[in-house]
CSV table of C-alpha atoms in Angstrom, one decimal:
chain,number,residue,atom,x,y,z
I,1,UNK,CA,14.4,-127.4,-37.7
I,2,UNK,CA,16.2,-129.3,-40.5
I,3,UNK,CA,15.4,-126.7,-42.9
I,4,UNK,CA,14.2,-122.9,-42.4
I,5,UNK,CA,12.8,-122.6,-45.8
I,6,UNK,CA,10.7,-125.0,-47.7
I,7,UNK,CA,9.9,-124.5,-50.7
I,8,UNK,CA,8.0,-126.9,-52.4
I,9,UNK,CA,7.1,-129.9,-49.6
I,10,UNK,CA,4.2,-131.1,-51.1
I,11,UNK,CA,6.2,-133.1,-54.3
I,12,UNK,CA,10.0,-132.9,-52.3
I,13,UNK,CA,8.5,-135.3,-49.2
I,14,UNK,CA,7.1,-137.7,-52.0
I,15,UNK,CA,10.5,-139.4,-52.3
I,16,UNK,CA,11.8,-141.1,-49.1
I,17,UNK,CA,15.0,-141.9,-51.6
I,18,UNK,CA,16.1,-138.0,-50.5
I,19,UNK,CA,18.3,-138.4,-47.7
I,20,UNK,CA,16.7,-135.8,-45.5
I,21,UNK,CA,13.0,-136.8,-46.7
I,22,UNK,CA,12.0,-139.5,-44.0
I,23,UNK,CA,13.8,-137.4,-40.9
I,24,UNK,CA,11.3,-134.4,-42.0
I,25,UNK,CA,8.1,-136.6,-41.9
I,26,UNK,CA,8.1,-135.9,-38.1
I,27,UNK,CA,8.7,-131.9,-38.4
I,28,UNK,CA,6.5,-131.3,-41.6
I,29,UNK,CA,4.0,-133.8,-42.3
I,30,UNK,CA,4.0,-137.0,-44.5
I,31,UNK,CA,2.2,-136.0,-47.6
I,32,UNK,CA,0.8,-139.7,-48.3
I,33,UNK,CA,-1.7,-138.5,-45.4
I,34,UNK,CA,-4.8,-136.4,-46.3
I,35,UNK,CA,-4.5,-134.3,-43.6
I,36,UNK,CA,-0.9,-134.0,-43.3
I,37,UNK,CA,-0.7,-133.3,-47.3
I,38,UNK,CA,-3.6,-130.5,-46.9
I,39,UNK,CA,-1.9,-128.7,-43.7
I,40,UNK,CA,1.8,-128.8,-46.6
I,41,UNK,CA,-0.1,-127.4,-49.3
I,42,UNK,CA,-1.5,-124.3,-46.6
I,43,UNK,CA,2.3,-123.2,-45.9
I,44,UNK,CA,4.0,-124.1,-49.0
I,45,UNK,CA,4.9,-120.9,-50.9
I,46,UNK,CA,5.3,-123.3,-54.2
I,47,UNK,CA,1.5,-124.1,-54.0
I,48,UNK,CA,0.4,-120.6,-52.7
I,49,UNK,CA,1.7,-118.7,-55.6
I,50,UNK,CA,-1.3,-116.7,-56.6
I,51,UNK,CA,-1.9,-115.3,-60.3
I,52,UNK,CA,-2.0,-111.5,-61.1
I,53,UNK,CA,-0.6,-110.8,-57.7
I,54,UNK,CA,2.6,-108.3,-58.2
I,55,UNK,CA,4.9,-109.8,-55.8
I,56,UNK,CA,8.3,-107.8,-54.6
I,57,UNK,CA,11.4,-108.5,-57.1
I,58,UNK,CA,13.9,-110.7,-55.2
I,59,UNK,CA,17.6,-111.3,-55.7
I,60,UNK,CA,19.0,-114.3,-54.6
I,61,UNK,CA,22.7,-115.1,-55.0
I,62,UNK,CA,24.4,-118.4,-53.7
I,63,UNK,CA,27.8,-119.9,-53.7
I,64,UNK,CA,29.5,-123.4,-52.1
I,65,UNK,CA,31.4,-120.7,-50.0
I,66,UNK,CA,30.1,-120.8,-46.2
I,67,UNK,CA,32.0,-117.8,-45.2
């Protein structure tokens, strides 16, 4: 798996200029393709975020550190 979170796949895969974009056609879907695009939009948490649903508070920290 190239990536164990994806956020938002549905506008990310639209530009094959990304240097990970045309290796993760084969794993998620290419979203120039109907039914590809519509089975991205089904998992994608950016396109399933629903209004006036109270979702949990997160905190998310990062750094460049790796250990």
């Amino acid at each position: 798996c190239s990536s164990d979170l994806f956020l938002d796949p549905t506008n990310t895969l639209l530009y094959p200029i990304l240097p990970l974009t045309p290796v993760d056609y084969e794993e998620f879907g290419y979203p120039g393709d109907v039914e590809d695009f519509q089975a991205m939009r089904a998992y994608s948490p950016y396109d399933n975020i629903q209004k006036g649903v109270h979702y949990p508070s997160v905190l998310v920290t990062s750094s460049f550190n790796t250990r």
